[in-house]
Coordinates of C-alpha atoms in Angstrom, one line a residue:
M1 CA 11.2 51.9 151.2
G2 CA 9.3 48.6 151.2
K3 CA 9.5 46.0 153.9
G4 CA 12.9 44.2 153.8
Q5 CA 14.6 47.0 151.9
G6 CA 15.3 49.6 154.6
F7 CA 18.8 50.6 155.6
G8 CA 20.3 50.9 159.1
F9 CA 23.2 50.3 161.5
G10 CA 24.7 53.7 160.6
L11 CA 28.2 52.4 160.0
C12 CA 26.9 49.8 157.4
P13 CA 24.1 51.6 155.5
F14 CA 24.1 48.9 152.8
I15 CA 22.6 46.3 155.2
P16 CA 18.8 46.2 155.3
D17 CA 17.0 46.6 158.7
R18 CA 14.7 43.6 158.2
Y19 CA 14.7 40.8 155.7
P20 CA 12.9 37.5 155.6
L21 CA 15.0 34.5 156.2
R22 CA 12.4 32.2 154.6
C23 CA 9.3 32.6 152.5
E24 CA 6.6 31.0 154.6
R25 CA 3.3 31.8 152.9
F26 CA 2.5 30.0 149.8
G27 CA 0.1 31.5 147.5
R28 CA -0.2 33.7 144.7
N29 CA 2.2 36.3 146.2
A30 CA 5.3 35.6 144.3
V31 CA 7.5 37.2 146.9
N32 CA 6.3 34.8 149.6
N33 CA 6.4 31.8 147.3
P34 CA 9.7 29.9 148.1
F35 CA 9.7 28.6 144.6
S36 CA 9.2 31.9 142.9
P37 CA 12.2 33.6 141.3
D38 CA 11.8 36.7 143.4
C39 CA 11.8 34.8 146.7
R40 CA 15.0 32.9 145.7
K41 CA 16.6 36.2 144.8
L42 CA 15.7 37.6 148.2
Q43 CA 17.2 34.6 149.9
R44 CA 20.4 35.1 148.0
Y45 CA 20.4 38.7 149.0
A46 CA 19.9 37.8 152.7
G47 CA 23.0 35.5 152.6
L48 CA 25.1 38.3 151.1
A49 CA 23.7 40.7 153.8
T50 CA 24.7 38.3 156.6
A51 CA 28.3 38.1 155.3
A52 CA 28.4 41.8 155.0
L53 CA 27.2 42.2 158.6
M54 CA 29.8 39.8 159.9
A55 CA 32.6 41.8 158.0
C56 CA 31.3 45.1 159.4
A57 CA 31.2 43.7 162.9
T58 CA 34.9 42.7 162.6
I59 CA 35.9 46.2 161.4
I60 CA 34.0 47.8 164.3
T61 CA 35.8 45.5 166.8
V62 CA 39.2 46.5 165.4
L63 CA 38.3 50.2 165.4
M64 CA 37.1 50.0 169.0
K65 CA 40.4 48.2 170.1
G66 CA 42.4 50.9 168.3
A67 CA 40.4 53.6 170.1
Q68 CA 41.3 52.0 173.4
T69 CA 45.0 51.7 172.8
T70 CA 45.5 55.2 171.3
P71 CA 45.3 57.1 174.7
Q72 CA 47.8 54.7 176.2
E73 CA 50.3 55.4 173.5
V74 CA 49.8 59.2 174.0
A75 CA 50.2 58.8 177.7
T76 CA 53.7 57.3 177.2
H77 CA 54.7 60.6 175.6
D78 CA 53.2 62.6 178.4
V79 CA 55.3 61.3 181.3
A80 CA 56.6 63.9 183.7
P81 CA 60.4 64.3 184.1
A82 CA 61.8 61.8 186.6
F83 CA 62.4 63.2 190.1
K84 CA 66.1 63.8 190.8
L85 CA 67.5 64.1 194.2
Q86 CA 70.9 65.8 194.2
V87 CA 73.0 65.7 197.4
E88 CA 75.9 68.0 197.9
R89 CA 78.1 68.0 201.0
N90 CA 79.7 71.4 201.9
L91 CA 80.4 70.8 205.6
V92 CA 83.4 72.8 206.8
T93 CA 85.1 71.6 210.0
V94 CA 86.8 74.1 212.3
R95 CA 88.9 73.0 215.3
V96 CA 89.3 75.5 218.1
V97 CA 91.7 75.5 221.0
V98 CA 90.9 78.0 223.8
R99 CA 93.6 79.0 226.4
D100 CA 93.6 81.1 229.4
R101 CA 96.2 83.7 230.4
K102 CA 98.4 81.0 231.8
G103 CA 98.4 79.1 228.5
E104 CA 96.2 76.2 229.9
A105 CA 93.5 74.8 227.7
V106 CA 89.9 75.7 228.7
D107 CA 87.6 72.7 228.6
N108 CA 84.2 73.9 230.0
L109 CA 82.8 75.8 227.1
R110 CA 79.5 75.1 225.3
Q111 CA 78.2 75.5 221.7
E112 CA 76.4 78.7 222.6
D113 CA 79.7 80.3 223.8
F114 CA 81.0 80.3 220.2
Q115 CA 80.3 82.5 217.2
L116 CA 81.6 81.6 213.7
F117 CA 81.9 83.9 210.7
D118 CA 82.6 83.1 207.1
R119 CA 83.8 86.2 205.2
G120 CA 82.2 88.3 207.9
K121 CA 78.8 86.5 207.7
K122 CA 77.6 84.7 210.8
Q123 CA 77.1 81.0 210.3
T124 CA 75.0 78.4 212.1
I125 CA 77.0 75.9 214.0
E126 CA 75.5 72.5 213.0
T127 CA 77.7 70.2 214.9
F128 CA 79.7 70.7 218.1
T129 CA 82.0 68.3 220.0
V130 CA 84.5 68.5 222.8
E131 CA 87.7 66.4 222.6
K132 CA 89.8 65.9 225.7
P133 CA 93.1 64.0 226.1
A134 CA 92.8 60.4 227.1
P135 CA 94.1 59.6 230.6
N136 CA 97.4 57.8 231.0
P137 CA 96.7 54.1 231.4
A138 CA 99.3 54.0 234.2
E139 CA 97.0 56.2 236.2
K140 CA 94.2 53.6 235.9
S141 CA 96.2 50.5 236.5
P142 CA 95.0 48.5 239.4
D143 CA 96.9 48.4 242.6
A144 CA 99.4 45.6 243.0
S145 CA 97.8 44.4 246.3
T146 CA 94.4 44.0 244.6
P147 CA 93.9 40.3 243.7
Q148 CA 93.3 39.7 240.0
P149 CA 90.7 37.1 238.7
A150 CA 92.3 33.8 237.8
S151 CA 91.6 31.8 234.7
E152 CA 89.5 28.8 235.3
A153 CA 91.5 26.7 232.8
T154 CA 95.0 27.4 234.0
G155 CA 94.5 28.9 237.5
K156 CA 96.8 31.7 236.5
T157 CA 96.1 35.4 236.3
P158 CA 95.4 36.4 232.7
P159 CA 97.8 38.9 231.1
D160 CA 96.6 42.5 231.2
F161 CA 95.6 43.4 227.6
T162 CA 95.6 47.1 226.9
S163 CA 94.2 48.3 223.5
P164 CA 96.2 51.0 221.8
R165 CA 95.4 54.3 223.4
R166 CA 97.3 56.7 221.2
Y167 CA 99.0 56.6 217.8
V168 CA 101.8 59.0 217.0
A169 CA 103.2 59.3 213.5
L170 CA 106.7 60.9 213.1
Y171 CA 106.8 62.3 209.6
F172 CA 110.3 63.4 208.5
D173 CA 110.5 65.7 205.4
D174 CA 113.7 64.2 204.1
V175 CA 113.0 65.8 200.7
N176 CA 113.3 69.4 201.8
T177 CA 115.4 69.0 205.0
G178 CA 119.1 68.9 205.3
I179 CA 121.3 66.4 207.2
S180 CA 121.7 68.9 210.1
G181 CA 118.0 69.3 210.8
L182 CA 117.3 65.6 210.3
S183 CA 120.0 64.3 212.6
R184 CA 119.1 66.7 215.5
T185 CA 115.4 65.9 215.4
R186 CA 115.7 62.2 215.0
D187 CA 118.1 61.9 217.9
A188 CA 115.8 64.1 220.0
A189 CA 112.8 61.9 219.1
D190 CA 114.8 58.8 220.1
R191 CA 115.6 60.3 223.5
F192 CA 112.1 61.5 224.1
L193 CA 110.5 58.0 223.4
K194 CA 112.9 56.3 225.8
T195 CA 111.7 58.4 228.7
S196 CA 108.1 59.3 227.8
F197 CA 106.7 56.2 226.1
H198 CA 103.5 54.9 227.8
A199 CA 101.7 51.6 227.7
G200 CA 99.2 51.7 224.9
D201 CA 101.3 54.1 222.8
H202 CA 102.1 53.1 219.2
V203 CA 104.7 55.0 217.1
G204 CA 105.3 55.0 213.4
V205 CA 108.2 56.5 211.5
F206 CA 107.6 57.8 208.0
A207 CA 109.5 59.8 205.4
A208 CA 108.4 62.1 202.6
S209 CA 110.5 60.1 200.1
G210 CA 108.8 56.9 201.1
Q211 CA 112.1 55.3 202.2
K212 CA 112.0 52.5 204.8
P213 CA 108.7 53.3 206.6
L214 CA 107.9 51.8 209.9
D215 CA 104.3 51.1 210.6
F216 CA 102.8 51.8 214.1
T217 CA 104.4 49.6 216.7
D218 CA 105.1 49.5 220.4
D219 CA 108.6 48.0 219.9
L220 CA 111.0 50.8 220.8
D221 CA 114.0 48.9 219.3
R222 CA 112.4 48.9 215.9
V223 CA 111.6 52.6 216.3
H224 CA 115.2 53.3 217.2
Q225 CA 116.5 51.6 214.1
A226 CA 114.0 53.3 211.9
L227 CA 115.0 56.7 213.3
Q228 CA 118.7 56.0 212.6
D229 CA 117.8 55.2 209.0
I230 CA 116.5 58.7 208.3
R231 CA 118.7 60.4 205.7
P232 CA 118.2 63.3 203.3
H233 CA 116.6 62.3 200.0
P234 CA 116.2 65.5 198.0
L235 CA 115.0 63.7 194.9
I236 CA 115.8 66.9 192.9
T237 CA 119.3 68.2 193.7
A238 CA 119.1 72.0 194.4
D239 CA 121.7 74.3 192.9
E240 CA 123.8 75.6 195.9
M241 CA 126.6 77.2 193.9
C242 CA 127.5 80.8 194.4
G243 CA 125.0 83.0 192.5
A244 CA 122.3 80.4 192.3
I245 CA 118.7 81.7 192.5
T246 CA 117.0 80.7 195.8
P247 CA 113.5 79.4 195.8
Y248 CA 112.1 82.6 197.3
E249 CA 113.9 84.7 194.7
A250 CA 112.5 82.5 192.0
Y251 CA 109.0 83.0 193.3
L252 CA 109.4 86.8 193.4
I253 CA 110.8 86.8 189.9
S254 CA 108.0 84.6 188.6
Q255 CA 105.4 87.0 190.1
F256 CA 107.0 90.0 188.3
T257 CA 104.7 90.9 185.4
G258 CA 106.9 93.5 183.7
L259 CA 107.2 93.6 179.9
H260 CA 109.9 91.9 177.9
G261 CA 113.3 93.1 179.0
Q262 CA 112.1 95.0 182.1
T263 CA 113.7 94.3 185.4
N264 CA 113.2 94.8 189.2
D265 CA 115.3 94.8 192.3
V266 CA 115.4 91.0 192.6
I267 CA 116.5 90.5 189.1
I268 CA 119.2 93.2 189.6
L269 CA 120.3 91.4 192.8
V270 CA 120.7 88.1 190.9
Q271 CA 122.6 89.8 188.1
T272 CA 125.0 91.4 190.6
E273 CA 125.5 88.2 192.5
K274 CA 126.3 86.2 189.4
V275 CA 128.9 88.7 188.3
L276 CA 130.5 88.8 191.7
C277 CA 130.6 85.0 191.8
C278 CA 132.1 84.5 188.4
G279 CA 135.6 85.0 189.7
E280 CA 136.6 87.9 187.4
P281 CA 134.0 90.7 188.0
G282 CA 135.8 93.0 185.6
Y283 CA 135.3 90.7 182.7
C284 CA 132.0 89.0 183.5
K285 CA 128.8 90.5 182.2
P286 CA 125.4 90.2 183.9
P287 CA 123.2 87.6 182.3
P288 CA 120.2 88.8 180.3
V289 CA 116.8 89.3 182.0
E290 CA 115.1 86.5 180.0
A291 CA 117.8 84.0 181.0
I292 CA 117.3 84.8 184.6
R293 CA 113.5 84.4 184.2
M294 CA 114.0 81.0 182.6
E295 CA 116.2 79.9 185.5
A296 CA 113.7 81.2 188.0
M297 CA 110.9 79.2 186.3
R298 CA 113.0 76.1 186.5
V299 CA 113.8 76.6 190.2
Q300 CA 110.2 77.3 191.1
A301 CA 109.0 74.2 189.3
E302 CA 111.5 72.1 191.2
T303 CA 110.6 73.7 194.5
E304 CA 106.9 73.1 193.9
K305 CA 107.5 69.5 192.9
R306 CA 109.3 68.8 196.1
A307 CA 106.5 70.5 198.1
V308 CA 103.8 68.5 196.4
I309 CA 105.6 65.2 197.1
T310 CA 105.8 66.1 200.8
L311 CA 102.2 67.1 201.1
Q312 CA 101.0 64.0 199.2
G313 CA 102.9 61.9 201.7
I314 CA 101.1 63.6 204.6
E315 CA 97.8 63.1 202.9
A316 CA 98.5 59.4 202.3
L317 CA 99.5 59.0 206.0
V318 CA 96.3 60.7 207.1
G319 CA 94.4 58.3 205.0
R320 CA 96.2 55.4 206.7
M321 CA 95.6 56.8 210.2
T322 CA 91.9 57.3 209.5
M323 CA 91.4 53.5 209.9
L324 CA 92.9 53.5 213.4
R325 CA 90.9 53.7 216.6
G326 CA 92.2 55.9 219.5
Q327 CA 93.8 59.3 219.7
R328 CA 95.8 60.0 216.6
S329 CA 98.4 62.7 216.1
L330 CA 100.9 63.4 213.3
V331 CA 104.2 65.2 213.9
F332 CA 105.5 67.0 210.9
I333 CA 109.3 67.6 211.0
S334 CA 110.8 69.8 208.3
D335 CA 113.0 72.7 207.4
G336 CA 109.9 74.1 205.7
F337 CA 109.3 75.0 202.0
L338 CA 107.4 77.6 200.0
S339 CA 103.7 76.9 199.6
E340 CA 102.3 80.1 198.2
T341 CA 101.0 78.3 195.1
L342 CA 99.6 75.3 197.1
G343 CA 97.0 77.0 199.3
D344 CA 94.1 74.9 198.0
Q345 CA 96.0 71.6 198.5
L346 CA 96.9 72.7 202.1
S347 CA 93.2 73.4 202.7
R348 CA 92.1 70.0 201.4
L349 CA 94.7 68.3 203.6
A350 CA 93.6 70.1 206.7
D351 CA 89.9 69.3 205.9
R352 CA 90.7 65.6 205.6
A353 CA 92.6 65.6 208.8
L354 CA 89.8 67.4 210.6
R355 CA 87.2 65.0 209.3
A356 CA 89.3 62.1 210.5
N357 CA 89.9 63.7 213.9
I358 CA 93.7 63.7 213.4
V359 CA 95.8 66.5 214.9
I360 CA 98.9 67.6 213.0
S361 CA 101.7 69.3 214.9
A362 CA 104.9 70.6 213.4
L363 CA 108.5 71.2 214.4
D364 CA 110.9 73.5 212.5
A365 CA 114.1 71.5 212.2
R366 CA 116.2 74.6 211.4
G367 CA 116.2 75.6 215.0
L368 CA 117.1 79.2 216.0
F369 CA 117.1 81.4 213.0
V370 CA 120.2 83.7 212.7
P371 CA 119.5 86.7 210.5
G372 CA 122.1 88.0 208.1
F373 CA 123.4 86.3 204.9
V374 CA 127.0 86.4 206.1
A375 CA 126.1 83.7 208.6
D376 CA 125.9 81.2 205.7
A377 CA 129.0 81.7 203.7
S378 CA 127.8 79.4 200.9
V379 CA 125.0 81.8 200.0
G380 CA 125.5 85.4 199.2
G381 CA 129.1 85.7 200.4
G382 CA 130.1 87.7 197.4
L383 CA 127.7 90.5 198.2
A384 CA 129.7 91.7 201.2
S385 CA 131.4 94.2 198.9
D386 CA 128.1 95.7 197.8
P387 CA 126.2 97.1 200.9
Q388 CA 123.0 98.0 199.0
M389 CA 122.6 94.5 197.4
G390 CA 123.8 92.9 200.6
S391 CA 121.1 94.5 202.6
L392 CA 118.5 93.4 200.0
K393 CA 119.8 89.9 200.2
E394 CA 119.5 89.8 204.0
R395 CA 115.9 91.0 203.9
L396 CA 115.0 88.4 201.3
M397 CA 116.6 85.6 203.3
S398 CA 114.7 86.7 206.4
M399 CA 111.4 86.8 204.5
A400 CA 112.1 83.4 202.9
A401 CA 112.7 81.9 206.3
T402 CA 109.3 83.2 207.5
Q403 CA 107.5 82.0 204.3
E404 CA 109.1 78.6 204.4
S405 CA 107.9 77.9 207.9
S406 CA 104.4 79.2 207.3
V407 CA 103.4 75.8 205.8
L408 CA 104.2 74.1 209.2
G409 CA 102.4 76.7 211.2
T410 CA 99.3 76.6 208.9
L411 CA 98.8 72.8 209.2
A412 CA 99.3 73.0 212.9
Q413 CA 96.9 75.9 213.4
D414 CA 94.2 74.6 211.0
T415 CA 94.1 71.1 212.7
G416 CA 94.4 72.2 216.3
G417 CA 98.0 71.1 216.7
T418 CA 101.2 72.8 218.1
F419 CA 103.9 74.5 216.2
F420 CA 107.4 74.6 217.7
E421 CA 109.9 76.9 216.0
N422 CA 113.0 79.2 216.5
S423 CA 114.6 77.1 219.2
N424 CA 117.6 74.7 219.2
D425 CA 116.1 72.6 222.1
M426 CA 114.8 69.9 219.8
E427 CA 114.0 67.4 222.6
A428 CA 111.7 70.0 224.2
G429 CA 110.2 70.6 220.9
I430 CA 109.5 66.9 220.3
R431 CA 108.1 66.6 223.8
R432 CA 105.7 69.5 223.1
V433 CA 104.5 68.5 219.7
A434 CA 104.2 64.7 220.5
A435 CA 102.5 65.1 223.8
N436 CA 98.8 64.4 224.4
P437 CA 96.8 67.1 222.5
D438 CA 95.1 69.8 224.5
T439 CA 91.3 70.0 224.9
Y440 CA 89.8 71.3 221.7
Y441 CA 86.4 72.0 220.3
T442 CA 85.2 70.9 216.8
L443 CA 82.7 73.1 215.1
A444 CA 81.1 72.4 211.7
F445 CA 78.9 74.5 209.5
S446 CA 77.5 74.4 205.9
P447 CA 78.1 77.6 204.0
Q448 CA 75.1 78.8 202.1
N449 CA 75.3 79.2 198.3
L450 CA 78.9 78.1 198.2
K451 CA 80.5 78.5 194.8
H452 CA 82.9 75.8 193.6
D453 CA 85.5 78.3 192.3
G454 CA 88.5 77.6 194.5
T455 CA 88.5 81.0 196.2
F456 CA 89.7 81.6 199.8
H457 CA 87.1 82.1 202.6
A458 CA 88.4 83.8 205.7
L459 CA 87.1 82.4 208.9
K460 CA 86.7 84.0 212.3
V461 CA 85.7 82.5 215.6
T462 CA 84.8 84.6 218.6
L463 CA 83.6 83.9 222.1
V464 CA 80.4 85.5 223.5
S465 CA 82.3 86.2 226.7
G466 CA 86.0 85.5 226.2
K467 CA 87.8 88.1 228.4
G468 CA 91.3 86.9 229.1
L469 CA 91.0 83.9 226.7
S470 CA 92.9 83.4 223.5
I471 CA 91.7 81.3 220.5
Q472 CA 93.7 79.1 218.1
V473 CA 91.7 78.5 214.9
R474 CA 92.3 78.0 211.2
K475 CA 92.5 81.2 209.2
G476 CA 90.1 80.0 206.5
Y477 CA 89.5 77.4 203.9
Y478 CA 89.5 77.2 200.1
A479 CA 86.2 76.5 198.4
P480 CA 86.3 73.2 196.4
K481 CA 86.8 73.3 192.7
K482 CA 84.7 71.4 190.3
S483 CA 86.4 68.0 190.1
E484 CA 86.9 66.2 186.8
D485 CA 86.9 62.9 188.7
A486 CA 83.6 63.4 190.5
A487 CA 83.1 59.7 191.2
G488 CA 86.5 59.4 192.8
Q489 CA 85.9 62.5 194.9
E490 CA 82.6 61.1 196.1
K491 CA 84.2 57.8 196.9
E492 CA 86.9 59.5 199.0
E493 CA 84.4 61.6 200.9
I494 CA 82.2 58.6 201.7
Q495 CA 85.3 56.6 202.9
D496 CA 86.4 59.5 205.1
A497 CA 82.9 59.8 206.6
M498 CA 82.6 56.1 207.2
L499 CA 86.0 55.9 209.0
S500 CA 85.6 59.2 210.9
T501 CA 85.3 59.1 214.7
N502 CA 83.2 62.3 214.8
E503 CA 79.9 61.8 216.5
M504 CA 76.9 63.0 214.4
L505 CA 73.6 63.3 216.2
G506 CA 71.8 64.8 213.1
L507 CA 72.0 64.9 209.4
P508 CA 71.9 68.5 208.1
I509 CA 70.4 68.7 204.6
R510 CA 69.0 71.3 202.3
V511 CA 66.3 70.3 199.8
N512 CA 65.7 72.3 196.6
T513 CA 62.5 71.5 194.6
Q514 CA 61.6 72.0 191.0
Y515 CA 58.0 71.9 189.7
F516 CA 56.6 71.6 186.2
Y517 CA 53.2 71.8 184.5
G518 CA 51.6 68.7 183.0
R519 CA 49.9 68.6 179.6
Q520 CA 46.5 69.5 181.1
D521 CA 47.9 72.5 183.0
Q522 CA 49.5 73.8 179.9
R523 CA 46.1 73.8 178.2
G524 CA 44.6 75.7 181.1
N525 CA 42.4 72.8 182.3

């Protein structure tokens, strides 16, 4: 191509590489003659080329900016998943009381003296504390002959202020306990406090029904009045007529998985007793099996409802006592009730009391148990004429008494408390369960790979060298279930941890990591 007609710039091939901006030489050369037609044409072409060049530069600028922003947009789609830290608390607390052959508490053991097993697998003890009873403030009171510092303002000796040393909650199960057990235990508690109340002690009186609670106070007159106000409040009136199904019989019938119309010994017992109690045995017919099953379901539902009310009251009281500072013990006074279907709730209650460092002791208000259904003429009296059914009734009543008191023993054993039963000396019982708790050891561990399925985990605690020593420890715990209200459960656990008096010198954690490949790693680069 001739001069001024070449093409270049690659992206704009229509623009010439060189072109004259003006025709300088005059002469015969028409191209260089500014007045020639060809020169004027070339000048017009140069103006068009300049405009084209400016347009091309604008397009290139836009394309370059687009090339710079494209990788940034791609990067926003190539962000790695956000890191997520999930914290799960599975700390299980176990309170242990060790006694020698004389029944005295042993207080000189160390962490390495204990071994803890969960379902037969040895666990690592992560926290270990020793709790000893606080001394009586009267033992530390200064001698009367010792001069006390006088106040500069008044010149008088300031009053001796003693912060509360111990809180004792008397919790009466007025929902499941009759008037006989309540009257004997409340009077025994009143007499005990008059003779054994120490400075710094605060006592509260509470009832399962929620009637007339008395918050913790050192005013014995108010405590006396609160005790006198304790009365039975069954909430659901139990059927005590002749032939009525007892709670334990209802439980056994509900556990019977026979087909429609099939029977067992307990159902036959109920049929026999209802016929004998109708007044005219020769004309009365035994009720059908399905009718007995329906009645058993109703009795069991009412029994479980009363039990739940009582346990919820204890749990609320434990939450109230968590905010107190000092030694805290709860005395549970009851005739007992069936709790076979409430094992997980009992385990949660014991866990919360353990985390709050609250000891639960229990007293069986029934006193000395007298075997034999004839001892209670209102129940089973008509079976005296049927030796076989009478013997079965007697065995069931003895088994029921044992099962109903197990809830008291379980709470006391799991939390390091004392269980007083099978005695009519209620004042001695109150003195024992309300006394300063013995020395106990608190062990805690985190079970590995714990499944939230609500199953029971048997615990076992042994001593490396424990010859002649006995151990009181909880039998086990129930694994937590997946809570529908996870936020509420987390809030409760945080509150219990914040208000707990347990000393934590470390924070046991377990970290699980998850890794992933970036886009470059997936391409093999």
